[in-house]
GROMACS .gro file of C-alpha atoms in nm:
model
  331
    1MET     CA    1  -1.525  -1.630  -1.737
    2THR     CA    2  -1.651  -1.555  -1.387
    3THR     CA    3  -1.704  -1.192  -1.293
    4LEU     CA    4  -1.760  -1.043  -0.954
    5SER     CA    5  -2.092  -0.867  -0.992
    6ASN     CA    6  -2.299  -0.631  -1.204
    7MET     CA    7  -2.253  -0.273  -1.083
    8PRO     CA    8  -2.321  -0.287  -0.708
    9LYS     CA    9  -2.468   0.027  -0.557
   10VAL     CA   10  -2.319   0.027  -0.205
   11VAL     CA   11  -1.956  -0.066  -0.145
   12THR     CA   12  -1.807  -0.113   0.202
   13VAL     CA   13  -1.440  -0.014   0.204
   14PHE     CA   14  -1.245  -0.139   0.505
   15GLY     CA   15  -0.958   0.104   0.561
   16GLY     CA   16  -1.125   0.363   0.341
   17SER     CA   17  -0.965   0.662   0.514
   18GLY     CA   18  -0.602   0.555   0.466
   19PHE     CA   19  -0.343   0.635   0.199
   20LEU     CA   20  -0.480   0.390  -0.059
   21GLY     CA   21  -0.833   0.415   0.079
   22ARG     CA   22  -0.890   0.780  -0.011
   23HIS     CA   23  -0.791   0.710  -0.374
   24VAL     CA   24  -1.014   0.403  -0.389
   25THR     CA   25  -1.299   0.606  -0.242
   26ARG     CA   26  -1.249   0.873  -0.509
   27ALA     CA   27  -1.244   0.615  -0.791
   28LEU     CA   28  -1.564   0.454  -0.665
   29ALA     CA   29  -1.740   0.787  -0.612
   30LYS     CA   30  -1.661   0.895  -0.968
   31ARG     CA   31  -1.835   0.580  -1.088
   32GLY     CA   32  -2.147   0.666  -0.893
   33TYR     CA   33  -2.116   0.410  -0.615
   34ARG     CA   34  -2.220   0.491  -0.260
   35VAL     CA   35  -1.917   0.435  -0.039
   36ARG     CA   36  -1.933   0.311   0.319
   37ALA     CA   37  -1.587   0.372   0.466
   38ALA     CA   38  -1.542   0.123   0.750
   39VAL     CA   39  -1.269   0.261   0.976
   40ARG     CA   40  -1.160   0.247   1.340
   41ARG     CA   41  -1.193   0.624   1.386
   42PRO     CA   42  -1.483   0.769   1.182
   43ASP     CA   43  -1.418   1.108   1.346
   44LEU     CA   44  -1.088   1.120   1.157
   45ALA     CA   45  -1.239   1.040   0.817
   46PHE     CA   46  -1.401   1.375   0.732
   47HIS     CA   47  -1.142   1.430   0.458
   48LEU     CA   48  -1.331   1.174   0.248
   49GLN     CA   49  -1.647   1.387   0.217
   50PRO     CA   50  -1.524   1.621  -0.062
   51LEU     CA   51  -1.440   1.317  -0.279
   52GLY     CA   52  -1.806   1.260  -0.365
   53ASP     CA   53  -2.148   1.422  -0.375
   54VAL     CA   54  -2.346   1.508  -0.063
   55GLY     CA   55  -2.443   1.187   0.114
   56GLN     CA   56  -2.249   0.965  -0.126
   57ILE     CA   57  -1.969   0.882   0.122
   58ALA     CA   58  -2.031   0.782   0.483
   59ALA     CA   59  -1.785   0.666   0.749
   60ILE     CA   60  -1.883   0.397   0.999
   61GLN     CA   61  -1.692   0.240   1.286
   62ALA     CA   62  -1.541  -0.103   1.231
   63ASN     CA   63  -1.241  -0.290   1.367
   64LEU     CA   64  -1.114  -0.604   1.192
   65ARG     CA   65  -1.027  -0.754   1.530
   66HIS     CA   66  -1.399  -0.766   1.616
   67LYS     CA   67  -1.601  -0.985   1.381
   68TRP     CA   68  -1.935  -0.842   1.491
   69SER     CA   69  -1.830  -0.495   1.373
   70VAL     CA   70  -1.717  -0.638   1.038
   71GLU     CA   71  -2.051  -0.813   0.988
   72ARG     CA   72  -2.234  -0.490   1.072
   73ALA     CA   73  -2.024  -0.298   0.820
   74VAL     CA   74  -2.116  -0.523   0.526
   75GLU     CA   75  -2.484  -0.550   0.615
   76GLY     CA   76  -2.688  -0.418   0.324
   77ALA     CA   77  -2.381  -0.364   0.103
   78ASP     CA   78  -2.349  -0.496  -0.252
   79ALA     CA   79  -1.972  -0.549  -0.243
   80ALA     CA   80  -1.673  -0.496  -0.015
   81ILE     CA   81  -1.307  -0.404  -0.037
   82ASN     CA   82  -1.046  -0.485   0.227
   83LEU     CA   83  -0.752  -0.244   0.225
   84VAL     CA   84  -0.649  -0.285   0.587
   85GLY     CA   85  -0.284  -0.359   0.651
   86ILE     CA   86  -0.007  -0.254   0.890
   87LEU     CA   87   0.366  -0.210   0.829
   88PHE     CA   88   0.461  -0.267   1.193
   89GLU     CA   89   0.292  -0.399   1.504
   90GLY     CA   90   0.170  -0.181   1.787
   91GLY     CA   91  -0.042  -0.274   2.089
   92LYS     CA   92  -0.332  -0.497   1.987
   93GLN     CA   93  -0.272  -0.419   1.620
   94GLY     CA   94  -0.062  -0.726   1.541
   95PHE     CA   95   0.011  -0.880   1.202
   96ASP     CA   96  -0.187  -1.197   1.271
   97ALA     CA   97  -0.481  -1.012   1.427
   98VAL     CA   98  -0.516  -0.762   1.142
   99GLN     CA   99  -0.382  -0.925   0.827
  100GLU     CA  100  -0.468  -1.291   0.886
  101TYR     CA  101  -0.770  -1.311   1.114
  102GLY     CA  102  -0.897  -0.970   1.006
  103ALA     CA  103  -0.896  -1.090   0.645
  104ARG     CA  104  -1.071  -1.407   0.758
  105TYR     CA  105  -1.347  -1.213   0.933
  106VAL     CA  106  -1.402  -0.993   0.627
  107ALA     CA  107  -1.419  -1.295   0.394
  108GLU     CA  108  -1.657  -1.485   0.623
  109SER     CA  109  -1.878  -1.179   0.667
  110CYS     CA  110  -1.894  -1.127   0.288
  111ASP     CA  111  -1.976  -1.495   0.240
  112LYS     CA  112  -2.254  -1.471   0.497
  113ALA     CA  113  -2.392  -1.158   0.330
  114GLY     CA  114  -2.359  -1.314  -0.017
  115ILE     CA  115  -2.147  -1.030  -0.161
  116PRO     CA  116  -1.817  -1.024  -0.353
  117LEU     CA  117  -1.485  -0.900  -0.215
  118VAL     CA  118  -1.176  -0.730  -0.353
  119HIS     CA  119  -0.896  -0.811  -0.112
  120VAL     CA  120  -0.571  -0.613  -0.122
  121SER     CA  121  -0.262  -0.808  -0.020
  122ALA     CA  122   0.100  -0.750  -0.130
  123ILE     CA  123   0.359  -0.894  -0.365
  124GLY     CA  124   0.565  -1.137  -0.160
  125ALA     CA  125   0.272  -1.259   0.050
  126ASP     CA  126   0.361  -1.613   0.154
  127PRO     CA  127   0.212  -1.821   0.439
  128ASP     CA  128   0.557  -1.978   0.491
  129SER     CA  129   0.764  -1.658   0.480
  130GLU     CA  130   1.021  -1.577   0.750
  131SER     CA  131   0.871  -1.226   0.762
  132GLN     CA  132   0.572  -1.188   0.992
  133TYR     CA  133   0.425  -0.927   0.758
  134ALA     CA  134   0.446  -1.147   0.446
  135ARG     CA  135   0.338  -1.458   0.638
  136SER     CA  136   0.022  -1.295   0.776
  137LYS     CA  137  -0.059  -1.148   0.433
  138GLY     CA  138  -0.023  -1.493   0.276
  139ARG     CA  139  -0.244  -1.660   0.534
  140GLY     CA  140  -0.502  -1.386   0.493
  141GLU     CA  141  -0.509  -1.459   0.120
  142ASP     CA  142  -0.563  -1.829   0.196
  143TRP     CA  143  -0.868  -1.749   0.409
  144VAL     CA  144  -1.014  -1.535   0.131
  145ARG     CA  145  -0.964  -1.806  -0.133
  146GLN     CA  146  -1.100  -2.084   0.085
  147THR     CA  147  -1.404  -1.885   0.193
  148LEU     CA  148  -1.511  -1.701  -0.122
  149CYS     CA  149  -1.346  -1.889  -0.411
  150ASP     CA  150  -1.460  -1.721  -0.737
  151ASN     CA  151  -1.648  -1.451  -0.548
  152ALA     CA  152  -1.324  -1.269  -0.462
  153VAL     CA  153  -1.042  -1.094  -0.644
  154ILE     CA  154  -0.703  -1.057  -0.476
  155MET     CA  155  -0.474  -0.764  -0.556
  156ARG     CA  156  -0.100  -0.781  -0.486
  157PRO     CA  157   0.065  -0.442  -0.540
  158SER     CA  158   0.437  -0.376  -0.522
  159ILE     CA  159   0.548  -0.074  -0.319
  160ILE     CA  160   0.283   0.197  -0.365
  161PHE     CA  161   0.385   0.559  -0.413
  162GLY     CA  162   0.186   0.880  -0.413
  163PRO     CA  163   0.135   1.204  -0.218
  164GLU     CA  164   0.094   1.038   0.123
  165ASP     CA  165   0.324   0.737   0.077
  166ASN     CA  166   0.550   0.600   0.351
  167PHE     CA  167   0.849   0.535   0.125
  168PHE     CA  168   0.964   0.829  -0.086
  169ASN     CA  169   0.825   1.080   0.165
  170GLN     CA  170   1.010   0.914   0.451
  171PHE     CA  171   1.349   0.914   0.282
  172ALA     CA  172   1.298   1.265   0.143
  173SER     CA  173   1.224   1.381   0.497
  174MET     CA  174   1.548   1.223   0.619
  175THR     CA  175   1.748   1.448   0.386
  176ARG     CA  176   1.645   1.746   0.598
  177TYR     CA  177   1.857   1.635   0.891
  178SER     CA  178   2.086   1.355   0.772
  179PRO     CA  179   2.399   1.391   0.553
  180PHE     CA  180   2.350   1.035   0.424
  181LEU     CA  181   2.078   0.783   0.341
  182PRO     CA  182   2.102   0.412   0.427
  183LEU     CA  183   2.119   0.147   0.155
  184ILE     CA  184   2.005  -0.163   0.342
  185GLY     CA  185   2.184  -0.471   0.215
  186GLY     CA  186   2.368  -0.257  -0.038
  187GLY     CA  187   2.051  -0.126  -0.199
  188GLU     CA  188   2.020  -0.411  -0.450
  189THR     CA  189   1.664  -0.515  -0.361
  190LYS     CA  190   1.437  -0.464  -0.661
  191PHE     CA  191   1.098  -0.291  -0.648
  192GLN     CA  192   0.836  -0.215  -0.910
  193PRO     CA  193   0.685   0.106  -0.766
  194VAL     CA  194   0.320   0.149  -0.861
  195TYR     CA  195   0.122   0.473  -0.847
  196VAL     CA  196  -0.160   0.475  -0.592
  197GLY     CA  197  -0.409   0.608  -0.847
  198ASP     CA  198  -0.341   0.311  -1.077
  199VAL     CA  199  -0.392   0.065  -0.791
  200ALA     CA  200  -0.720   0.235  -0.700
  201GLU     CA  201  -0.838   0.212  -1.062
  202ALA     CA  202  -0.759  -0.161  -1.072
  203ILE     CA  203  -0.954  -0.216  -0.749
  204ALA     CA  204  -1.251  -0.020  -0.883
  205ARG     CA  205  -1.251  -0.233  -1.198
  206GLY     CA  206  -1.273  -0.536  -0.973
  207ILE     CA  207  -1.588  -0.389  -0.818
  208ASP     CA  208  -1.720  -0.312  -1.167
  209GLY     CA  209  -1.703  -0.686  -1.239
  210ARG     CA  210  -1.444  -0.643  -1.514
  211LEU     CA  211  -1.185  -0.878  -1.360
  212ARG     CA  212  -1.175  -1.253  -1.319
  213GLY     CA  213  -1.326  -1.382  -0.998
  214GLY     CA  214  -1.090  -1.607  -0.804
  215ALA     CA  215  -0.781  -1.456  -0.970
  216THR     CA  216  -0.481  -1.292  -0.804
  217TYR     CA  217  -0.355  -0.979  -0.981
  218GLU     CA  218  -0.001  -0.845  -0.935
  219LEU     CA  219   0.027  -0.469  -0.970
  220GLY     CA  220   0.356  -0.305  -1.054
  221GLY     CA  221   0.461   0.009  -1.235
  222PRO     CA  222   0.629   0.024  -1.577
  223GLU     CA  223   0.985   0.014  -1.436
  224VAL     CA  224   1.175  -0.225  -1.210
  225MET     CA  225   1.404  -0.020  -0.986
  226SER     CA  226   1.665  -0.114  -0.729
  227PHE     CA  227   1.648   0.037  -0.381
  228ARG     CA  228   1.950   0.248  -0.477
  229LYS     CA  229   1.781   0.370  -0.798
  230CYS     CA  230   1.468   0.469  -0.603
  231LEU     CA  231   1.672   0.689  -0.369
  232GLU     CA  232   1.872   0.839  -0.654
  233GLU     CA  233   1.550   0.928  -0.836
  234MET     CA  234   1.410   1.086  -0.519
  235LEU     CA  235   1.726   1.292  -0.461
  236GLU     CA  236   1.717   1.419  -0.816
  237VAL     CA  237   1.357   1.534  -0.775
  238ILE     CA  238   1.417   1.717  -0.446
  239GLN     CA  239   1.745   1.860  -0.581
  240ARG     CA  240   1.959   1.757  -0.287
  241LYS     CA  241   2.286   1.567  -0.269
  242ARG     CA  242   2.328   1.303   0.001
  243ALA     CA  243   2.572   1.016   0.039
  244LEU     CA  244   2.421   0.670  -0.006
  245VAL     CA  245   2.581   0.445   0.256
  246SER     CA  246   2.554   0.066   0.234
  247ILE     CA  247   2.433  -0.099   0.555
  248PRO     CA  248   2.507  -0.474   0.593
  249TRP     CA  249   2.208  -0.698   0.661
  250TRP     CA  250   2.322  -0.782   1.013
  251ALA     CA  251   2.365  -0.416   1.105
  252ALA     CA  252   2.027  -0.325   0.954
  253SER     CA  253   1.861  -0.600   1.158
  254MET     CA  254   2.015  -0.462   1.477
  255GLN     CA  255   1.900  -0.111   1.390
  256GLY     CA  256   1.550  -0.240   1.314
  257ARG     CA  257   1.538  -0.415   1.652
  258PHE     CA  258   1.638  -0.091   1.822
  259PHE     CA  259   1.399   0.137   1.630
  260GLN     CA  260   1.097  -0.085   1.688
  261MET     CA  261   1.144  -0.050   2.065
  262MET     CA  262   1.132   0.329   2.043
  263PRO     CA  263   0.802   0.519   2.087
  264GLY     CA  264   0.624   0.647   1.778
  265THR     CA  265   0.656   0.531   1.419
  266PRO     CA  266   0.979   0.333   1.374
  267LEU     CA  267   1.214   0.430   1.093
  268ILE     CA  268   1.250   0.060   1.012
  269THR     CA  269   1.183  -0.268   1.191
  270GLU     CA  270   1.363  -0.600   1.199
  271ASP     CA  271   1.075  -0.759   1.009
  272GLN     CA  272   1.098  -0.497   0.734
  273VAL     CA  273   1.466  -0.579   0.696
  274ARG     CA  274   1.366  -0.943   0.639
  275LEU     CA  275   1.124  -0.826   0.369
  276LEU     CA  276   1.399  -0.634   0.193
  277ARG     CA  277   1.595  -0.955   0.138
  278THR     CA  278   1.347  -1.051  -0.135
  279ASP     CA  279   1.274  -0.863  -0.458
  280ASN     CA  280   0.929  -0.706  -0.478
  281VAL     CA  281   0.835  -0.732  -0.846
  282VAL     CA  282   0.557  -0.874  -1.060
  283SER     CA  283   0.606  -1.241  -1.148
  284GLN     CA  284   0.644  -1.365  -1.505
  285ALA     CA  285   0.346  -1.594  -1.449
  286ALA     CA  286   0.123  -1.293  -1.380
  287VAL     CA  287   0.255  -1.118  -1.692
  288ASP     CA  288   0.191  -1.422  -1.912
  289ASP     CA  289  -0.160  -1.464  -1.771
  290ARG     CA  290  -0.238  -1.091  -1.809
  291ARG     CA  291  -0.297  -1.049  -1.437
  292THR     CA  292  -0.119  -0.713  -1.431
  293LEU     CA  293  -0.205  -0.346  -1.483
  294ASP     CA  294  -0.107  -0.369  -1.849
  295GLY     CA  295  -0.303  -0.693  -1.882
  296ILE     CA  296  -0.626  -0.524  -1.769
  297GLY     CA  297  -0.572  -0.216  -1.985
  298ILE     CA  298  -0.429   0.034  -1.736
  299ASP     CA  299  -0.139   0.245  -1.863
  300ALA     CA  300   0.071   0.268  -1.547
  301SER     CA  301   0.220   0.603  -1.443
  302THR     CA  302   0.595   0.634  -1.405
  303VAL     CA  303   0.790   0.736  -1.095
  304GLU     CA  304   0.959   1.006  -1.300
  305ALA     CA  305   0.624   1.165  -1.391
  306ILE     CA  306   0.460   1.153  -1.047
  307LEU     CA  307   0.733   1.220  -0.787
  308PRO     CA  308   0.781   1.589  -0.879
  309THR     CA  309   0.409   1.652  -0.818
  310TYR     CA  310   0.445   1.598  -0.443
  311LEU     CA  311   0.810   1.579  -0.341
  312TRP     CA  312   0.881   1.940  -0.438
  313ARG     CA  313   0.812   2.042  -0.077
  314PHE     CA  314   1.137   1.875   0.028
  315ARG     CA  315   1.347   2.108  -0.188
  316VAL     CA  316   1.532   2.376   0.003
  317THR     CA  317   1.289   2.645  -0.113
  318GLY     CA  318   0.997   2.420  -0.209
  319GLN     CA  319   0.836   2.460  -0.550
  320PHE     CA  320   1.026   2.786  -0.605
  321ARG     CA  321   1.363   2.613  -0.591
  322ASN     CA  322   1.611   2.764  -0.838
  323ASN     CA  323   1.730   2.486  -1.066
  324VAL     CA  324   2.052   2.670  -1.139
  325ALA     CA  325   2.135   2.679  -0.768
  326ALA     CA  326   2.058   2.308  -0.747
  327GLU     CA  327   2.307   2.235  -1.021
  328LYS     CA  328   2.572   2.412  -0.815
  329GLY     CA  329   2.521   2.157  -0.541
  330GLU     CA  330   2.334   2.365  -0.284
  331GLY     CA  331   2.111   2.174  -0.038
   0.00000   0.00000   0.00000
């Protein structure tokens, strides 16, 4: 069985300051690795420093659209992790530029430096997908496989949840001003929400050399949940009652087209609506081949256990919310 490497000392983490990145950085630091967080804005990455000892974590400037900066970021490193991804396009940050060619530049730079790579993609990545997001993710995976072969591990998580996530937090925030929540396509799309800490642990094990080189792992939580079930679970945690209104696919696509033209972070885009047409769960093939969290010995955390630890702030009176009042339907 091929393994990635034997305990590298310096790990370059592309996207190390993001939602998943800070948890990966923490997992690596606990293992004693020196972390080089390669990010576009090092001046905005100071929050990483408390995650390790003095001098253990350093942020450097890198942009996946510029191959020279990628090569500089891996110079002298013993391994690399690519976490960079975008949910919607903006300016020069396009799907192809970041998730296809950016992945290519990282893989080629690692190959040139002779170091292994853990590449984070997504369940549903497909070079022939109708979704630009999934298509660019799939093509990025192809570049990694072609370039590094057994010297890379690919991780495909389902929807990731945790304190800074863009899913449960977004819909919980909507309850503050909206009397209803949208169920796109009727809310039947299935997810397998996976806790960010579990994903970070799996990635760190890849760096440890404990996973199969050249393999693609699919990371999902212990429960498959419909879109509707996810929102119901969130509403129960924040102790609010909101109507769940089904939105037909055609109407959701129109809304996505409108929102993506607005300034700022769009509520949803037309491409994200396309993604929602397909279930986002771990495949049976991955389960049978033990290319899952359970297969590598990680006891995945449940949505029920984790959501209350960070969604309490969306209750009417935060963590001091009176449960009796909630039962009466207030909020």
